[in-house]
mmCIF file of C-alpha atoms in Angstrom:
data_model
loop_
_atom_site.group_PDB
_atom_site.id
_atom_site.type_symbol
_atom_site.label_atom_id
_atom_site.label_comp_id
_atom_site.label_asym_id
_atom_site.label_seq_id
_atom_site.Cartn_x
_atom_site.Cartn_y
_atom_site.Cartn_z
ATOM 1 C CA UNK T 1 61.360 -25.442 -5.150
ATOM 2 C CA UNK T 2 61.248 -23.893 -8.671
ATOM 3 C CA UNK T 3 57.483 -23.929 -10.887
ATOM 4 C CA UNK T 4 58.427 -26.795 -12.812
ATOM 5 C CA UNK T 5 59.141 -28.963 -10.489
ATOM 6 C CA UNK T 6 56.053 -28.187 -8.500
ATOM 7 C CA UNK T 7 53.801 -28.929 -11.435
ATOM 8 C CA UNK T 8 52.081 -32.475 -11.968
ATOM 9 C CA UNK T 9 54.990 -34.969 -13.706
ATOM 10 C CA UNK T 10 52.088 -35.653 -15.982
ATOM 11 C CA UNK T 11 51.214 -31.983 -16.762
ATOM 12 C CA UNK T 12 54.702 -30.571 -17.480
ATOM 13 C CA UNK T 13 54.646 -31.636 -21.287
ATOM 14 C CA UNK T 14 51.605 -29.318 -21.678
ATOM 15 C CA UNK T 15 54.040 -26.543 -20.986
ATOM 16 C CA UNK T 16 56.117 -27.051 -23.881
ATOM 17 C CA UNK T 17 53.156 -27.231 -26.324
ATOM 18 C CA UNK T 18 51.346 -23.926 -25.319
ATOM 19 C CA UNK T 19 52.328 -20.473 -27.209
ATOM 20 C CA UNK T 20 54.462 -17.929 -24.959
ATOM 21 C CA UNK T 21 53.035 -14.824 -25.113
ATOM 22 C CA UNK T 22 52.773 -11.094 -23.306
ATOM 23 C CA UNK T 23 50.353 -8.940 -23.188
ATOM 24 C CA UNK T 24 48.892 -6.607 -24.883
ATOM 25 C CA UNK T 25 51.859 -7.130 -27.288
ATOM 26 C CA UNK T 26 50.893 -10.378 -28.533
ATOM 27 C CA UNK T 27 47.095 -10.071 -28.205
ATOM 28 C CA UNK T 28 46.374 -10.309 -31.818
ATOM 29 C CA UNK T 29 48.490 -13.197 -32.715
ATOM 30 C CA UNK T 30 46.260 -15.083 -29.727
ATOM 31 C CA UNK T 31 42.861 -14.368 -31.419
ATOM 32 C CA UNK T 32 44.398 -15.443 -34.576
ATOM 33 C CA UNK T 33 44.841 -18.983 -32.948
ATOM 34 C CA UNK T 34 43.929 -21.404 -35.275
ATOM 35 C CA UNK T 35 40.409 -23.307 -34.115
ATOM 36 C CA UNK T 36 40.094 -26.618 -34.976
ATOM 37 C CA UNK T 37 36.352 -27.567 -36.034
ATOM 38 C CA UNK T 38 34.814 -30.581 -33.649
ATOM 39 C CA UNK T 39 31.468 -32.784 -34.531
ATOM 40 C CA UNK T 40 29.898 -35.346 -32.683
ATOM 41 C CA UNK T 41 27.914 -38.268 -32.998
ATOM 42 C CA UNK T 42 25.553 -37.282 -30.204
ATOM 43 C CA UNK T 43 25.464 -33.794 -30.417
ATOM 44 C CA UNK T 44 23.866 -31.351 -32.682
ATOM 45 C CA UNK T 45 25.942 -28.078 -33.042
ATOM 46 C CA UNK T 46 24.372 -25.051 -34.748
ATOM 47 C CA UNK T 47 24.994 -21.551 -34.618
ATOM 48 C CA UNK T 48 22.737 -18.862 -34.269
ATOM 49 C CA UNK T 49 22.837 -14.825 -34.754
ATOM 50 C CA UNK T 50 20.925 -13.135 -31.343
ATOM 51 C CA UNK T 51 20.669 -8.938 -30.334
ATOM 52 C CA UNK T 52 23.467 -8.188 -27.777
ATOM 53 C CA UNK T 53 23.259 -5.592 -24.790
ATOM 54 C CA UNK T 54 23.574 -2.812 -27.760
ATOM 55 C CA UNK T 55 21.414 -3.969 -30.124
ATOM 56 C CA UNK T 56 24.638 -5.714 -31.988
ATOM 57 C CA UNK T 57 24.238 -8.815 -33.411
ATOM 58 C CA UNK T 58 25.870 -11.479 -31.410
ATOM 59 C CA UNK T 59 26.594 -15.373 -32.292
ATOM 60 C CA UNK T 60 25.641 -18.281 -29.895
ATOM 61 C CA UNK T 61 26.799 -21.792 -30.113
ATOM 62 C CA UNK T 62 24.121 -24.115 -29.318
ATOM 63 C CA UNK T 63 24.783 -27.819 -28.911
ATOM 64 C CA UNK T 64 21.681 -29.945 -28.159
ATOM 65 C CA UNK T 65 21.665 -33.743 -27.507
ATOM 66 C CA UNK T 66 20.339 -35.649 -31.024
ATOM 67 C CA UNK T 67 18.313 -37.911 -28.577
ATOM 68 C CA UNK T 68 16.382 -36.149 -26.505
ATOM 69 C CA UNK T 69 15.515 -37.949 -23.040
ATOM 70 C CA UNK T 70 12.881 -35.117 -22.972
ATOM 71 C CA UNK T 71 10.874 -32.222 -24.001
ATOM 72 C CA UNK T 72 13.035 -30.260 -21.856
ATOM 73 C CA UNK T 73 16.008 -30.329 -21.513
ATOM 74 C CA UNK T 74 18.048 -28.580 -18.321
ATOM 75 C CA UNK T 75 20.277 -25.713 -20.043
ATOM 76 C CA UNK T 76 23.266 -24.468 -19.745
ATOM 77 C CA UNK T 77 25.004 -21.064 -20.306
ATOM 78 C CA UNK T 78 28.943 -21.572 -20.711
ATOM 79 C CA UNK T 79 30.599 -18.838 -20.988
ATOM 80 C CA UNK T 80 34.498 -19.232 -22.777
ATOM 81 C CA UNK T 81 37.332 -18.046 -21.262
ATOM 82 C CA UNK T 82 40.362 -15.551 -22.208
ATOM 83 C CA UNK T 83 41.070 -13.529 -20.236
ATOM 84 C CA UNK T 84 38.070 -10.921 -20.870
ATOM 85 C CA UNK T 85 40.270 -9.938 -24.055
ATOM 86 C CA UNK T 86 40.493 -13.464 -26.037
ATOM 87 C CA UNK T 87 38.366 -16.842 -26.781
ATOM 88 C CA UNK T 88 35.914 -17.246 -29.204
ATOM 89 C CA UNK T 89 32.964 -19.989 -28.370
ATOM 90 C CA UNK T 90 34.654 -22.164 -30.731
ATOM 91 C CA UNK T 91 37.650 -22.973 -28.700
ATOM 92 C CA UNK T 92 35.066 -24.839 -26.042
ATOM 93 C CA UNK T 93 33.220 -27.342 -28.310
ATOM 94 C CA UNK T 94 34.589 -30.023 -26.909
ATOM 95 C CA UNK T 95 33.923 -29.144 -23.376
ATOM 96 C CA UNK T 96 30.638 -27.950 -24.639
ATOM 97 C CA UNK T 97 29.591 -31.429 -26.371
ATOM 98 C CA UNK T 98 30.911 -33.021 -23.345
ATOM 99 C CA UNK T 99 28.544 -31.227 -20.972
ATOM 100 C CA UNK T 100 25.123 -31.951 -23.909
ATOM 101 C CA UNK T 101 26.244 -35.903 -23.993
ATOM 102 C CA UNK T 102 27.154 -36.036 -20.373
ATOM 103 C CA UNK T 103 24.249 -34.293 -18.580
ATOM 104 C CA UNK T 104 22.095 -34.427 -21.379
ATOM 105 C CA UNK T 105 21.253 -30.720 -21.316
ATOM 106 C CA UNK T 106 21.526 -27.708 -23.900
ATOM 107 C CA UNK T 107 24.646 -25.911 -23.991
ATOM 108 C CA UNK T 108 24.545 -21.879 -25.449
ATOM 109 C CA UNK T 109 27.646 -19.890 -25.270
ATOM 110 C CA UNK T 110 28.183 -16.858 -26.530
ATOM 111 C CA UNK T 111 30.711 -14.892 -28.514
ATOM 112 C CA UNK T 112 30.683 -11.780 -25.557
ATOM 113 C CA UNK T 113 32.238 -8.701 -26.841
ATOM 114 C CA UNK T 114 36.149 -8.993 -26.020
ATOM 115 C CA UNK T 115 38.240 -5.561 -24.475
ATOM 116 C CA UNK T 116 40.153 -3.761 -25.047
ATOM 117 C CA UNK T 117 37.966 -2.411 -28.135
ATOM 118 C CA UNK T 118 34.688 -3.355 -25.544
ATOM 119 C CA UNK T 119 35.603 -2.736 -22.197
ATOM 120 C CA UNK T 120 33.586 -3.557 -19.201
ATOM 121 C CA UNK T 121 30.572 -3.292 -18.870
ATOM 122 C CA UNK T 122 29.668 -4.785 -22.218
ATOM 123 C CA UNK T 123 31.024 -8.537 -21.408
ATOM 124 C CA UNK T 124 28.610 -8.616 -18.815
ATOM 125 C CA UNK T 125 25.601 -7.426 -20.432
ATOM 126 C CA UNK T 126 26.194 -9.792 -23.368
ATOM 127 C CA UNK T 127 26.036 -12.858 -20.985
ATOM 128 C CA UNK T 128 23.067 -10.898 -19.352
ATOM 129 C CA UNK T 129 21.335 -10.724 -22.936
ATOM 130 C CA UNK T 130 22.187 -14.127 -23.825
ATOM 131 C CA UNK T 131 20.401 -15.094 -20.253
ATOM 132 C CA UNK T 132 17.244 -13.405 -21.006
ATOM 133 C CA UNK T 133 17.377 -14.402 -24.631
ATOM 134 C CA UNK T 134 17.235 -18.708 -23.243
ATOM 135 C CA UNK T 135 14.448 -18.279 -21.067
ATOM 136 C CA UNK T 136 12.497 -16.217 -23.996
ATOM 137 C CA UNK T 137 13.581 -18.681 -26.118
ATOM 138 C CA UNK T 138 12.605 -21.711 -24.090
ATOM 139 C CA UNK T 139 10.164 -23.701 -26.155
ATOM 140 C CA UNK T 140 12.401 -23.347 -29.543
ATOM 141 C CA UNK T 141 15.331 -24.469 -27.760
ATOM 142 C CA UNK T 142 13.332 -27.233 -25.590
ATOM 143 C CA UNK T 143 14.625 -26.472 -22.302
ATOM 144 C CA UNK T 144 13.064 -26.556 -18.568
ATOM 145 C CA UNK T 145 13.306 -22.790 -17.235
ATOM 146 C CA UNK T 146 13.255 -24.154 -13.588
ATOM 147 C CA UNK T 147 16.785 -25.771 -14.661
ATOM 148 C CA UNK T 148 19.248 -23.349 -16.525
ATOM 149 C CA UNK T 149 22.663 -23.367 -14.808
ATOM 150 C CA UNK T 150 25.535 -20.816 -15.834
ATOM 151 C CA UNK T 151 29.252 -21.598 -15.850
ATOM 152 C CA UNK T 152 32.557 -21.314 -17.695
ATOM 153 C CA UNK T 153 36.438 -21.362 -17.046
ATOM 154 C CA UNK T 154 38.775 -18.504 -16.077
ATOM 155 C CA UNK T 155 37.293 -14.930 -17.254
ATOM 156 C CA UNK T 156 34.091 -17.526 -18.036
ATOM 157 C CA UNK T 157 34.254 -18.360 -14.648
ATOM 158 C CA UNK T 158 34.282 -14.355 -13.749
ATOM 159 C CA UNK T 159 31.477 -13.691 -15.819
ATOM 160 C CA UNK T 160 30.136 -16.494 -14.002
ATOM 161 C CA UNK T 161 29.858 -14.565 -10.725
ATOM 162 C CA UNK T 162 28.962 -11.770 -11.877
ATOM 163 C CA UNK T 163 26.221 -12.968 -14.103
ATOM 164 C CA UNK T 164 24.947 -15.104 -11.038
ATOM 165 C CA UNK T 165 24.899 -11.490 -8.765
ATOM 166 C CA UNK T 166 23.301 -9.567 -11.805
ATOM 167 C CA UNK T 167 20.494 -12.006 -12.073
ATOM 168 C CA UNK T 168 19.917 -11.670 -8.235
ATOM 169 C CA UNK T 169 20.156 -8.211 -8.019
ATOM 170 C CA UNK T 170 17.793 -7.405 -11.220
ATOM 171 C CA UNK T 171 15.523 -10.119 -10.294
ATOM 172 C CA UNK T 172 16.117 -11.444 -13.437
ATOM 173 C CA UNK T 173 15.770 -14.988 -14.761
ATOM 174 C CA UNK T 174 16.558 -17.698 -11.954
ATOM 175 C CA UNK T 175 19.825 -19.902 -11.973
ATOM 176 C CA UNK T 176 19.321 -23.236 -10.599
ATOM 177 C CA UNK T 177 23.512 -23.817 -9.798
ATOM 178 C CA UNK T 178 26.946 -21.554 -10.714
ATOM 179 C CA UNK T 179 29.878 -23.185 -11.783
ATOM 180 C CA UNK T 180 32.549 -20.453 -12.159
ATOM 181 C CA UNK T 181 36.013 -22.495 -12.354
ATOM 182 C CA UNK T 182 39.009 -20.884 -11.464
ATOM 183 C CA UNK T 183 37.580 -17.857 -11.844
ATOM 184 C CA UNK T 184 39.078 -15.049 -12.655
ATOM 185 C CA UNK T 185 37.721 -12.164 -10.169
ATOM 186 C CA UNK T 186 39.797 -10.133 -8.439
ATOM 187 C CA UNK T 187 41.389 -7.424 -9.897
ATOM 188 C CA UNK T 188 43.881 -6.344 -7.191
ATOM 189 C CA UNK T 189 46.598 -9.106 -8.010
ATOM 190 C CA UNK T 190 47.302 -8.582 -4.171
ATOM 191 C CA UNK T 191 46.789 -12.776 -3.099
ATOM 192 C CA UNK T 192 50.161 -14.508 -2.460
ATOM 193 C CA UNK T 193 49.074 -16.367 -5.042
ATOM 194 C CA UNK T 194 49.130 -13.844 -7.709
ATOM 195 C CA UNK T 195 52.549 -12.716 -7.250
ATOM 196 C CA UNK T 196 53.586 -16.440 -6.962
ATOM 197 C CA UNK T 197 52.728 -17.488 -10.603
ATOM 198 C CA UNK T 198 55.236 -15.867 -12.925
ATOM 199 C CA UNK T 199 56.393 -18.792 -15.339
ATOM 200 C CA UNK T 200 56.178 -17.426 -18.920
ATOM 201 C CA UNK T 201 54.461 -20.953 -20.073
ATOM 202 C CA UNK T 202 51.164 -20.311 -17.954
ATOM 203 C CA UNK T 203 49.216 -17.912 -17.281
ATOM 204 C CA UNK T 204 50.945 -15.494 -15.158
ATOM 205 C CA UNK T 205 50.608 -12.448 -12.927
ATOM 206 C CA UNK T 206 52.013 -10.118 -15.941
ATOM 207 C CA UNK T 207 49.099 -11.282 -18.257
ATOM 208 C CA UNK T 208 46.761 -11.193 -15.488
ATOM 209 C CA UNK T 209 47.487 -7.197 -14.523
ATOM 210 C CA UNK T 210 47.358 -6.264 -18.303
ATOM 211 C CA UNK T 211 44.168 -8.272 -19.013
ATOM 212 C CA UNK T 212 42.252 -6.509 -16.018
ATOM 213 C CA UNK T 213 43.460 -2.902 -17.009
ATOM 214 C CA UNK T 214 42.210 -3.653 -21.087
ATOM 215 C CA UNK T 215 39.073 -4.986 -19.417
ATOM 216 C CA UNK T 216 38.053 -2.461 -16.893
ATOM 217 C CA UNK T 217 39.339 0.536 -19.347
ATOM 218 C CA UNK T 218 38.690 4.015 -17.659
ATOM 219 C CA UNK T 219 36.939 2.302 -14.257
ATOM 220 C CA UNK T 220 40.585 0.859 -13.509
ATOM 221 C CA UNK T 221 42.072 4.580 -12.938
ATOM 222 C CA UNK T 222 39.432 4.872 -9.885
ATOM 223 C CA UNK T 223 39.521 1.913 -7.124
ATOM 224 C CA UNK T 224 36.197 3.432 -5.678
ATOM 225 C CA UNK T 225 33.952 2.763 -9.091
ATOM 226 C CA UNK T 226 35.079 -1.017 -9.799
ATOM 227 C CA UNK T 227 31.635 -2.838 -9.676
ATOM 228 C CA UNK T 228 31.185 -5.971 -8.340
ATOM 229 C CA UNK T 229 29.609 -7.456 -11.949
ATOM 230 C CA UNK T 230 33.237 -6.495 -12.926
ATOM 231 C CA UNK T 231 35.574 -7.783 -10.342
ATOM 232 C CA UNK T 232 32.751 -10.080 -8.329
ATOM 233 C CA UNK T 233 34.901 -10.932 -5.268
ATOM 234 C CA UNK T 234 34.217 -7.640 -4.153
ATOM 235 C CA UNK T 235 30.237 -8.028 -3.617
ATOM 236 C CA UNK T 236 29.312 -6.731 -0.784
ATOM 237 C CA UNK T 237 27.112 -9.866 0.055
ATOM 238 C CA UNK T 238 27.046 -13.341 -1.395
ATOM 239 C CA UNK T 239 23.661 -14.283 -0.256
ATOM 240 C CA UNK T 240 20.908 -15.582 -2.090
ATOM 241 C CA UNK T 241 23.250 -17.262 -4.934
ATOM 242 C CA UNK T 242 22.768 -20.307 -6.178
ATOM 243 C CA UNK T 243 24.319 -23.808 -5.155
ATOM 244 C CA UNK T 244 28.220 -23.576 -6.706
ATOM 245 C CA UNK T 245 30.959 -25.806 -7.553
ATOM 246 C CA UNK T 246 34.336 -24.590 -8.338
ATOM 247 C CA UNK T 247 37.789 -25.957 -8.410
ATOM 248 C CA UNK T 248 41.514 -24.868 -8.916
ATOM 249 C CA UNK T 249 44.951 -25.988 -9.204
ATOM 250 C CA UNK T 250 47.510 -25.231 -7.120
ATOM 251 C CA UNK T 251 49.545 -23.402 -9.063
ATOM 252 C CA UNK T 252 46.852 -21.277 -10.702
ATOM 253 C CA UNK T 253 47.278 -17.362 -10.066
ATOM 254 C CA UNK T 254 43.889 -17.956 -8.806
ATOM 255 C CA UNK T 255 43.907 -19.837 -6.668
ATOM 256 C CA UNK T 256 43.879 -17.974 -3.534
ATOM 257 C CA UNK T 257 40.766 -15.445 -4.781
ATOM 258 C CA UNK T 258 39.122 -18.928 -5.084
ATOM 259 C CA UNK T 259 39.675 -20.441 -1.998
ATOM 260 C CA UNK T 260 38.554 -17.147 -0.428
ATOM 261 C CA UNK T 261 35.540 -16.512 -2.606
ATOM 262 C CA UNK T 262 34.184 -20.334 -1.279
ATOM 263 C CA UNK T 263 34.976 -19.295 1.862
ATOM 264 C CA UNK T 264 32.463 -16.155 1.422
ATOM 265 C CA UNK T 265 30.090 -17.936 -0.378
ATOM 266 C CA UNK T 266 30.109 -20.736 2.611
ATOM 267 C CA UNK T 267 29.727 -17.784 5.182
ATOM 268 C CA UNK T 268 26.582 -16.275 3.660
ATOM 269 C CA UNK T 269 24.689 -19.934 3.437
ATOM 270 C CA UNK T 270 25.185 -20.328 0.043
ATOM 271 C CA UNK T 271 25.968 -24.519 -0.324
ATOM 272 C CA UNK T 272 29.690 -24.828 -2.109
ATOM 273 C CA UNK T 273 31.534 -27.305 -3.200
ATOM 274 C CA UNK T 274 35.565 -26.820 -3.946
ATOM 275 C CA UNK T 275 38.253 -29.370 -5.337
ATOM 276 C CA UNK T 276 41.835 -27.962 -5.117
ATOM 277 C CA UNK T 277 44.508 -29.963 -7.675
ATOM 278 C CA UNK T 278 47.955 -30.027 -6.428
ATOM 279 C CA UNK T 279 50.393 -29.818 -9.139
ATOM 280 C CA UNK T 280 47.964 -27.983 -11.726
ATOM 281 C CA UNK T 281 48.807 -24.927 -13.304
ATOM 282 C CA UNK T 282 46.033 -22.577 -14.703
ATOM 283 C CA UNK T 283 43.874 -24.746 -17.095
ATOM 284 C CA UNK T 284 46.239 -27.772 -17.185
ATOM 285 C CA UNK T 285 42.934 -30.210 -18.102
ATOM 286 C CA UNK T 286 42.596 -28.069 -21.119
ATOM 287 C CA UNK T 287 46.210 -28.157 -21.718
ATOM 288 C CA UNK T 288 47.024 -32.161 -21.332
ATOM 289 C CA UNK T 289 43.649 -33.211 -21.552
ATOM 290 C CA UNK T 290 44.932 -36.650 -21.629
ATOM 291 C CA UNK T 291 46.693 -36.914 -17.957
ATOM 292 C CA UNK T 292 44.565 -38.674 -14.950
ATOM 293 C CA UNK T 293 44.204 -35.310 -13.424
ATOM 294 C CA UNK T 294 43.083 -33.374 -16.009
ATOM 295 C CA UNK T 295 40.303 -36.220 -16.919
ATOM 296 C CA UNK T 296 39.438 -36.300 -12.940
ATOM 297 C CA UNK T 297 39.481 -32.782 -12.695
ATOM 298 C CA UNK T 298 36.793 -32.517 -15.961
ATOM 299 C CA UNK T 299 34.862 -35.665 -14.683
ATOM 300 C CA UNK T 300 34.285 -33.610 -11.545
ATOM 301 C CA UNK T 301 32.671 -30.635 -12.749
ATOM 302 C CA UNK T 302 30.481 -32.450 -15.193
ATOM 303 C CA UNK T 303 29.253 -34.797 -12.320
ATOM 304 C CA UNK T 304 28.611 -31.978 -10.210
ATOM 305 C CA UNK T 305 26.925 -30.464 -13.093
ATOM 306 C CA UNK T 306 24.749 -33.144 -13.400
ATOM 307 C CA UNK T 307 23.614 -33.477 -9.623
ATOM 308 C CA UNK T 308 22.451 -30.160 -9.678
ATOM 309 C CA UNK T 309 20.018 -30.890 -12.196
ATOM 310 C CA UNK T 310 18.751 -33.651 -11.035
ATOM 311 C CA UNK T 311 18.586 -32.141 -7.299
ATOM 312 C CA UNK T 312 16.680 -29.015 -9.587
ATOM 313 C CA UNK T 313 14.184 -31.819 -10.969
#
């Protein structure tokens, strides 16, 4: 059976209404995306200039519930997708506001240095930085240190990981839960998977092999150097990560490094929870954000969100 007619009935309009493109050709004209400003009743959204991983000044969205249920707040770091070579925090307000009114926490995502022009490691670090720079931060920003939870979608979801393994390894500030969706963290493109997803409307296995050779730069010409805070699946161990959620669609290039990377996480004790969506492409509650799936799909991870920090109170 061909893509389309393997993709939700209620998610194939979203395939008409997203722009084609290649990579790298048509990087540019995706960063030049129009972004559509969002406000909210409930949510307070200010931006703020912090010092990146080299001493660059970086931007973080914050979005902070107007009523407070307390002093402190949970937090939590998003981290926007794009492939490690597009987004903005911008594109994820809504999501963002969703997660402040929803789970009444504080949300801080940052704008990351994008490659090619910033290959890896300097993604990384930035999340790293923007880590350190909550927990020093906690009393301006009102949030509970014992509660600060890390996530995002996609190449957010690969940060994700890799944030979640820095942190461990560096003994750096502690992560209560990891909620790396779909993530995007494997850079072999070798999972049946990856060479199954080639329609032009989604994202594909073409854009997915020229997005991990702009982001890993030089390290891609040598299998042996790839670091796990780059490609995360590789990790030699999973243990001592936080509680994680993660889901994918069916039909997401992804989806079979995700079903293996819960599997890993399950086998080194780490407590995992994993919702597959038949029918959904990569994204899809992004794309139709009105369809029953996609509003299940975000309903989940917010839920999930919030048990872990009330399980973390």
């Amino acid at each position: 059976m061909d893509f389309i007619n393997r993709v939700a009935p209620e998610l194939r309009k979203g395939l008409e209404s997203v722009p084609v493109f290649s990579l790298p050709e048509d990087l540019q004209m995706m960063r030049e995306q129009p972004r559509k400003p969002v406000q909210s009743e409930h949510v307070h959204i200010k931006k703020r200039w912090i010092t990146g991983a080299d001493h660059q000044e970086m931007l973080v969205n914050i979005y902070e519930p107007i009523h407070r249920a307390s002093k402190e707040l949970p937090a939590l770091l998003w981290l926007h997708g794009g492939g490690y070579v597009m987004g903005h925090p911008d594109i994820d307000d809504i999501i963002c506001i969703s997660f402040a009114e929803k789970t009444g926490c504080v949300v801080v995502c940052p704008d990351y240095r994008l490659a090619p022009e910033h290959p890896f490691p300097a993604g990384i670090n930035d999340c790293y930085k923007a880590l350190v720079w909550m927990v020093q931060a906690a009393e301006e920003l009102g949030i509970d240190t014992t509660r600060i939870a890390v996530a995002g979608a996609s190449a957010g979801g690969g940060l994700t990981a890799a944030l979640t393994l820095m942190a461990r390894d560096k003994g750096g500030p502690a992560i209560c839960f990891q909620m790396p969706l779909y993530p995007m963290i494997d850079h072999r493109n070798e999972t049946p998977s990856s060479y199954e997803i080639t329609h032009p409307a989604v994202w594909n296995r073409h854009n997915n092999l020229e997005a991990w050779k702009m982001y890993l730069g030089e390290e891609e010409k040598d299998e042996v150097k790839i670091s796990p805070y780059a490609a995360p699946f590789w990790a030699k161990s999973f243990e001592g990560l936080p509680p994680t959620y993660t889901c994918v669609g069916q039909l997401d290039p992804f989806r079979d490094e995700t079903i293996q990377y819960v599997a890993r996480l399950a086998q080194a004790g780490v407590d995992v929870e994993f919702q597959l969506y038949p029918g959904g492409y990569h994204a899809f509650e992004y794309t139709v954000p009105d369809a029953e799936i996609s509003r299940r799909t975000k309903d989940g991870y917010i839920q999930a969100l919030a048990r872990a920090f009330n399980a973390a109170t």
